[in-house]
mmCIF file of C-alpha atoms in Angstrom:
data_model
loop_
_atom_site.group_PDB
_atom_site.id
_atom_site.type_symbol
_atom_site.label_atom_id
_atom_site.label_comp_id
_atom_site.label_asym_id
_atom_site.label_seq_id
_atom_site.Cartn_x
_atom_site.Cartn_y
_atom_site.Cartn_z
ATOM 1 C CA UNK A 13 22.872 -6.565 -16.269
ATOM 2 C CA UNK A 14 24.311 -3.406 -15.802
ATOM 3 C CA UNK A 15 20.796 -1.154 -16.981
ATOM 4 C CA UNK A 16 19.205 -3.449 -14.793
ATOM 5 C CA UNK A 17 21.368 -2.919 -11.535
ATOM 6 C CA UNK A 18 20.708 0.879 -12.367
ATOM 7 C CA UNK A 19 17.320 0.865 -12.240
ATOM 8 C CA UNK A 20 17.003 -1.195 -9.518
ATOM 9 C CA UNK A 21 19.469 1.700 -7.649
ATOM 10 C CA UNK A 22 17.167 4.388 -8.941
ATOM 11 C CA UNK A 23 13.881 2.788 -7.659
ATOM 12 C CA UNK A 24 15.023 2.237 -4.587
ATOM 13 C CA UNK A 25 16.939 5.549 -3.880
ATOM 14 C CA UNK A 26 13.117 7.387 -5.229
ATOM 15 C CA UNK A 27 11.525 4.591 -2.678
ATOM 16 C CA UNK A 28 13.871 5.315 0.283
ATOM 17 C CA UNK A 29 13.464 9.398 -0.126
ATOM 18 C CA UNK A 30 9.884 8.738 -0.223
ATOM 19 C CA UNK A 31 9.831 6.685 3.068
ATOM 20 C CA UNK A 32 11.895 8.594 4.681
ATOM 21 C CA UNK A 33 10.176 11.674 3.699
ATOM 22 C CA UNK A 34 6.639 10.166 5.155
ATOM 23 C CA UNK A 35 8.469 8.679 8.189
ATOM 24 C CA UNK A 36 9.150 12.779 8.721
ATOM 25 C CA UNK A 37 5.703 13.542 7.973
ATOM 26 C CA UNK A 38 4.184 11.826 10.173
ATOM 27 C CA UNK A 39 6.499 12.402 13.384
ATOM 28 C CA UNK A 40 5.913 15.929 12.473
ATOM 29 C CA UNK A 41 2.070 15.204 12.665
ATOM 30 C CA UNK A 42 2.683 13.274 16.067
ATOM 31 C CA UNK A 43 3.527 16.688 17.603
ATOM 32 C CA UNK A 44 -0.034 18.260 16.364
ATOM 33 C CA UNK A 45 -1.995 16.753 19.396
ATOM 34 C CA UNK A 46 -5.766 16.077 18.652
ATOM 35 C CA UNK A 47 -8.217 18.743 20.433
ATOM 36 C CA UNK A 48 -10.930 16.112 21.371
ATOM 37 C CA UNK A 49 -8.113 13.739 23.472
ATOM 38 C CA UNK A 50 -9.302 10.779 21.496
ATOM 39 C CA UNK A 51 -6.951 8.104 20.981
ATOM 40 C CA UNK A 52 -6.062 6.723 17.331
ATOM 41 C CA UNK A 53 -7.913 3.011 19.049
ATOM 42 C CA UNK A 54 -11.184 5.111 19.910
ATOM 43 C CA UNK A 55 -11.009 6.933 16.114
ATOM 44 C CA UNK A 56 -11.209 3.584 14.709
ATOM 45 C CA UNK A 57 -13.833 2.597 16.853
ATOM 46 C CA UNK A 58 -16.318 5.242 16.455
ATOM 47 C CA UNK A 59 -15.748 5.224 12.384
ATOM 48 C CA UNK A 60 -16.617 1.604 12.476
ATOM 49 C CA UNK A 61 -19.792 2.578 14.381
ATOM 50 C CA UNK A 62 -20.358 5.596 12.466
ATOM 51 C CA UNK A 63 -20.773 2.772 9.406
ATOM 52 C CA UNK A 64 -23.094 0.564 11.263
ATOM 53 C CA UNK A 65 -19.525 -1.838 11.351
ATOM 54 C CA UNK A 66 -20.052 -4.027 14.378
ATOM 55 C CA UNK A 67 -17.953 -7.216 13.525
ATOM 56 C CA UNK A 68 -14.705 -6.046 13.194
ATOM 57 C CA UNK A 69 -11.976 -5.792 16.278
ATOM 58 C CA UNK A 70 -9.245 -2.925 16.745
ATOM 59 C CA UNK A 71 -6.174 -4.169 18.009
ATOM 60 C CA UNK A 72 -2.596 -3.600 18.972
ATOM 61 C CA UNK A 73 -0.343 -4.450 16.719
ATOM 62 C CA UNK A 74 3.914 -4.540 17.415
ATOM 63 C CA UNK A 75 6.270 -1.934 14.943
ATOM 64 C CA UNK A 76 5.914 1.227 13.296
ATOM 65 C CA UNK A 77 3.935 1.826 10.430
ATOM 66 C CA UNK A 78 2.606 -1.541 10.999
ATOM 67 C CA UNK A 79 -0.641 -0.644 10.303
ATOM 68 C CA UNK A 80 -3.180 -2.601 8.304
ATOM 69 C CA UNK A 81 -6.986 -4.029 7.878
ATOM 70 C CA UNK A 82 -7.091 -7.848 7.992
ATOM 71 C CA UNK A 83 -10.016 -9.351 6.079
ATOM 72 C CA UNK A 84 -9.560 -12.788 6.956
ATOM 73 C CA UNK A 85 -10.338 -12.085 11.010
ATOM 74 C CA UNK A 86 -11.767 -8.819 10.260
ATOM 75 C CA UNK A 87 -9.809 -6.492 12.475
ATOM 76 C CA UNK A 88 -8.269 -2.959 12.259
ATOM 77 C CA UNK A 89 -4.329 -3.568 13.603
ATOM 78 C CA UNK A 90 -3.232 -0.294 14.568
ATOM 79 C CA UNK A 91 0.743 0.230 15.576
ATOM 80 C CA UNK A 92 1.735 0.964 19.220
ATOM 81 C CA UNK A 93 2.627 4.511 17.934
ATOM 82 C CA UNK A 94 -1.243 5.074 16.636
ATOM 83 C CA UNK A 95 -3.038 2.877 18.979
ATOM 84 C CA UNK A 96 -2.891 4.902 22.340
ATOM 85 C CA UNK A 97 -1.769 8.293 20.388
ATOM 86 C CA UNK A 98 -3.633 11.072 20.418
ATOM 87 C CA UNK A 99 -2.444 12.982 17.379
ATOM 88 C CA UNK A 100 -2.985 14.140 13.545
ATOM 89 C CA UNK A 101 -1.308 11.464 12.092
ATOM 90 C CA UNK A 102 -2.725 8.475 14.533
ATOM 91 C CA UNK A 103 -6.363 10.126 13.486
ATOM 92 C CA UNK A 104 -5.071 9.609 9.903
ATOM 93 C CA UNK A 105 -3.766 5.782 10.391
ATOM 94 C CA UNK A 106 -6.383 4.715 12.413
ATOM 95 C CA UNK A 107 -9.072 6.468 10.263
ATOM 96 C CA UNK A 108 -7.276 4.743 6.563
ATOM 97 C CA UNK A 109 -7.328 1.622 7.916
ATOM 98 C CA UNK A 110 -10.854 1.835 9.044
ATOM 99 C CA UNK A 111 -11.535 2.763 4.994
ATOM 100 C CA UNK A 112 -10.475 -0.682 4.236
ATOM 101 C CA UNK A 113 -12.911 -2.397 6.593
ATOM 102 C CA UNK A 114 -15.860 0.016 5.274
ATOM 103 C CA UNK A 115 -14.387 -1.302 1.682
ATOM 104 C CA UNK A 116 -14.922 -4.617 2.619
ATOM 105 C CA UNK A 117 -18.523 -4.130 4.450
ATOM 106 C CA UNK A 118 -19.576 -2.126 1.374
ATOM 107 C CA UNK A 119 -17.577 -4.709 -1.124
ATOM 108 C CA UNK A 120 -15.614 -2.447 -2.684
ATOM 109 C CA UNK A 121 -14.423 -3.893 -6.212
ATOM 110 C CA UNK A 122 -11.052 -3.567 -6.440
ATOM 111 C CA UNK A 123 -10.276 -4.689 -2.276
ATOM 112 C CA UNK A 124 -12.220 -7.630 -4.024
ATOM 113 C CA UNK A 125 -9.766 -8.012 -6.946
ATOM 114 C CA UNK A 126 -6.968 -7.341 -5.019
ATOM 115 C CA UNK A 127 -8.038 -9.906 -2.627
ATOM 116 C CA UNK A 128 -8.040 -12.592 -4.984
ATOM 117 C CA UNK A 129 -4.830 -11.572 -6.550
ATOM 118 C CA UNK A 130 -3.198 -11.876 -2.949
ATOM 119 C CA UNK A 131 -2.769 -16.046 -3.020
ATOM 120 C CA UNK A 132 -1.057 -15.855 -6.318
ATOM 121 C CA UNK A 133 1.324 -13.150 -5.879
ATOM 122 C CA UNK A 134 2.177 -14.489 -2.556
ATOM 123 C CA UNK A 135 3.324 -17.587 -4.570
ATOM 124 C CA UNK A 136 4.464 -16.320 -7.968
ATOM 125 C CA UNK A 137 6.270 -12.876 -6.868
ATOM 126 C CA UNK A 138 9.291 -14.650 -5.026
ATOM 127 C CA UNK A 139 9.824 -17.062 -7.685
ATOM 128 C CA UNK A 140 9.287 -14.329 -11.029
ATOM 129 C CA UNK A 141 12.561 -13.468 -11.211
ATOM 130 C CA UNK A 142 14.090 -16.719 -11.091
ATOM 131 C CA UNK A 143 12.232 -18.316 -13.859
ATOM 132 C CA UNK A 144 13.283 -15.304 -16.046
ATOM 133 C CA UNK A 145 16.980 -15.856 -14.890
ATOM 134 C CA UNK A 146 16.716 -19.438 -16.384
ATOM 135 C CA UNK A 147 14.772 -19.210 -19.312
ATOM 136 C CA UNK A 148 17.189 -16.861 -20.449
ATOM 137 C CA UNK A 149 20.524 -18.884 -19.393
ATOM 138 C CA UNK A 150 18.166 -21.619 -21.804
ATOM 139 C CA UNK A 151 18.388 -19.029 -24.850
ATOM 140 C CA UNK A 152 15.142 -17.074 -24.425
ATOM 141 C CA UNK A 153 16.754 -14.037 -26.131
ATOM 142 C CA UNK A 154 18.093 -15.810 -28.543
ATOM 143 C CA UNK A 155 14.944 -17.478 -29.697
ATOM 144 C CA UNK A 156 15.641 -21.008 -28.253
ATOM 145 C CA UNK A 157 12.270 -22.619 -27.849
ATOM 146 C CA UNK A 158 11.858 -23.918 -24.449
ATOM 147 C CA UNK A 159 14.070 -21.542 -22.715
ATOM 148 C CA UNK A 160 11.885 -18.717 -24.703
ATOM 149 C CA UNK A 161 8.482 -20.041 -22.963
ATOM 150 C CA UNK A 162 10.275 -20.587 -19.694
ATOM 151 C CA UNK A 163 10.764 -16.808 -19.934
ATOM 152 C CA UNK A 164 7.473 -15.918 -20.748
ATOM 153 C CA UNK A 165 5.812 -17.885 -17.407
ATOM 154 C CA UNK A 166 8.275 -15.691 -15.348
ATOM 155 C CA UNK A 167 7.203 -12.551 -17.149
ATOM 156 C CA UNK A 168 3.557 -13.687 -16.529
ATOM 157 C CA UNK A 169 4.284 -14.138 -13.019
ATOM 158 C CA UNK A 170 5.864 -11.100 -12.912
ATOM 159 C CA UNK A 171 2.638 -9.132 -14.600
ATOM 160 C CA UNK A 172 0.579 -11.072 -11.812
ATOM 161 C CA UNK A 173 2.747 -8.448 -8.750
ATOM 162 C CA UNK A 174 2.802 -5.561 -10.999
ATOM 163 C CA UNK A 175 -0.533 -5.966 -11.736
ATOM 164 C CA UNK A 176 -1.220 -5.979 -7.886
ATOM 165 C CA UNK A 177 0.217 -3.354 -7.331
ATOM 166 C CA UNK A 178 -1.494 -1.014 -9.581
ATOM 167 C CA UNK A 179 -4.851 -2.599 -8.381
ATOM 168 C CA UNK A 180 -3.198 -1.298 -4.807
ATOM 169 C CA UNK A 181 -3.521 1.980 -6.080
ATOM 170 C CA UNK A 182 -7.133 2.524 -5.845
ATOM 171 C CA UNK A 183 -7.959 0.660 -2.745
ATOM 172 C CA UNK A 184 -5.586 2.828 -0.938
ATOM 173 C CA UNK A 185 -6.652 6.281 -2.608
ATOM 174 C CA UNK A 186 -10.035 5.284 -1.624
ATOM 175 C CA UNK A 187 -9.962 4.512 2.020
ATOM 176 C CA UNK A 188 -7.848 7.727 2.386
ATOM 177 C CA UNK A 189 -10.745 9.663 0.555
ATOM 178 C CA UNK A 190 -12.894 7.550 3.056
ATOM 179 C CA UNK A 191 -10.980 8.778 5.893
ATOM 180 C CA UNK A 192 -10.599 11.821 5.687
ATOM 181 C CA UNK A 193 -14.512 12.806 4.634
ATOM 182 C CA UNK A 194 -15.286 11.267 7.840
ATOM 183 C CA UNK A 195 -12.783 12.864 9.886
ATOM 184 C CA UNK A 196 -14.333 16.615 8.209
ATOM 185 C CA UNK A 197 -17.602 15.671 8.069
ATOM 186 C CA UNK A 198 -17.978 14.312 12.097
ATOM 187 C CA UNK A 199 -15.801 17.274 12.985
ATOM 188 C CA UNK A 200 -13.213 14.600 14.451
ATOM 189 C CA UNK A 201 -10.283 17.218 14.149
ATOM 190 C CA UNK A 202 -9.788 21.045 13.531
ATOM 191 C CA UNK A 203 -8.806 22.398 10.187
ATOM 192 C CA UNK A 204 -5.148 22.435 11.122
ATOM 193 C CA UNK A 205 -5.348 18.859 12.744
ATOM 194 C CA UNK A 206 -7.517 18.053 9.224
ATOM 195 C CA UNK A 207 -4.418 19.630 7.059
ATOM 196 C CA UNK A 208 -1.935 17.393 8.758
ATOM 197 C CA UNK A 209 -3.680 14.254 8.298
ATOM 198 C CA UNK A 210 -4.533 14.581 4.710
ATOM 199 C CA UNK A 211 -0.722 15.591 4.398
ATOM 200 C CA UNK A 212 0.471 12.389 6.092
ATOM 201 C CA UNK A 213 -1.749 10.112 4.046
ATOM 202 C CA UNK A 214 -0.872 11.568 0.612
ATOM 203 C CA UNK A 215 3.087 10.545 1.428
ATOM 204 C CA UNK A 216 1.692 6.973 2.982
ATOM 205 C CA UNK A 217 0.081 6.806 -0.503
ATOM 206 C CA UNK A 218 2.876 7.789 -2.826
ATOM 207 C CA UNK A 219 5.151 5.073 -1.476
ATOM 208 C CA UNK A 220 2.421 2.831 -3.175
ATOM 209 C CA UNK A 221 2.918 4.890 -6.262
ATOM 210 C CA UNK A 222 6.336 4.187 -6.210
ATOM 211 C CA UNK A 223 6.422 0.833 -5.556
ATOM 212 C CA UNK A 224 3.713 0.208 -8.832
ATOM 213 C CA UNK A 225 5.883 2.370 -11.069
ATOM 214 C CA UNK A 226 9.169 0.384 -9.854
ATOM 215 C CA UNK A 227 7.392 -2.912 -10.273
ATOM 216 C CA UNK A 228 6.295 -1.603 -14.315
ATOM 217 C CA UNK A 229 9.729 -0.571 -14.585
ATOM 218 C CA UNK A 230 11.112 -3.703 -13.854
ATOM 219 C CA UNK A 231 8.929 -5.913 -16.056
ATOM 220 C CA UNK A 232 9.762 -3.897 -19.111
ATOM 221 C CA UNK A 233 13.106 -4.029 -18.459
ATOM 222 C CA UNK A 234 12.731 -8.054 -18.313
ATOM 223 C CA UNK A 235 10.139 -8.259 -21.034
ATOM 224 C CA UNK A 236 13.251 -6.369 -23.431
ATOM 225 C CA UNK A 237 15.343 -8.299 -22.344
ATOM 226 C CA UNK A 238 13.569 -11.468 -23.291
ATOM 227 C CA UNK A 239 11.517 -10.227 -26.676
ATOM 228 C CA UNK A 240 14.375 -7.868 -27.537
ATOM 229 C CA UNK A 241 17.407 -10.488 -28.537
ATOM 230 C CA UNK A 242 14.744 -11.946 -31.173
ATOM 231 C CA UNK A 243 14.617 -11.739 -34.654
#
């Protein structure tokens, strides 16, 4: 247990220097104030328009960095701090999560697979662990039948949320791409306002890398732990 508390420690010291890293990036882009005045509420709306996007809603949404695309009700939830801000890294937010809904209008493939993955994960990542925990207390490692294959279904389930989050990955490398060739091509911001934004979206996309690697990391460590003890 020991390897496994380290790695734990490591992911999450790499995850919290990466937060807190793009928690700094983008209250350093806050300060670079948007020539054109418009808010990060009125970004989202014209890039909707700008993609012939007429069903979806932009909304206020409570927190920070609370920002996300909902599918099910189709609407663009932008945080209070990107929702009446008028700044690089509201452009940014407010511009991402508008990639998502043009993902969806244009049915992007992997929003698709990730989509589908959601239900699963939602009830298989919680319980992963766990079922690893006990097949192994039934003699996984040691080859014991039952307690092997009751090792195996948490490793599956635990493939199903690292799997997710390497799907993640592209849909969220994507709408950033999407983002910011709108924001340069429609002249939304300046080359110094552009700079920023790009900058604050390639730290909001490393914590995703992080969080994929960590979630590998972790299901090797399991998966050894589980085919390792047998002969």
């Amino acid at each position: 247990m020991m390897g496994y508390y380290i790695l734990i420690g490591a992911i999450a010291l790499v995850s919290w220097l990466v937060s807190s890293k793009l928690k700094s990036k983008f209250k350093f882009y806050s300060k670079v104030h948007l020539q054109n005045g418009m808010s990060g509420a009125e970004i989202a709306e014209k890039m909707l328009a700008d993609h012939g996007i007429r069903d979806v809603k932009v909304v206020s949404t409570p927190g920070m960095l609370t920002d996300h695309y909902n599918p099910a009700n189709k609407t663009v939830n932008l945080s209070e701090g990107v929702y009446n801000q008028r700044n690089a890294s509201a452009a940014a937010v407010a511009a991402h999560e508008c990639g998502h809904a043009v993902q969806h209008a244009e049915a992007y493939e992997w929003l698709g697979l990730r989509s589908k993955l959601v239900p699963v994960v939602s009830v298989t990542s919680n319980m992963s662990m766990w079922v690893v925990f006990g097949g192994l207390a039934l003699g996984a490692a040691a080859g014991v039948g039952f307690g092997y294959w009751v090792a195996v279904a948490g490793l599956v389930m635990m493939g199903m949320a690292t799997l997710f989050s390497f799907v993640t990955l592209p849909v969220e490398y994507d709408a950033s791409n999407r983002a910011l060739a709108w924001l340069k091509n429609k002249h939304i911001v300046t080359p110094e306002e552009y700079k920023g934004s790009e900058d604050a979206l390639k730290w909001a996309a490393r914590t995703y890398l992080v969080a994929a690697i960590g979630s590998l990391a972790t299901l090797v460590y399991w998966g050894l732990q589980v085919f390792g003890g047998r002969d």
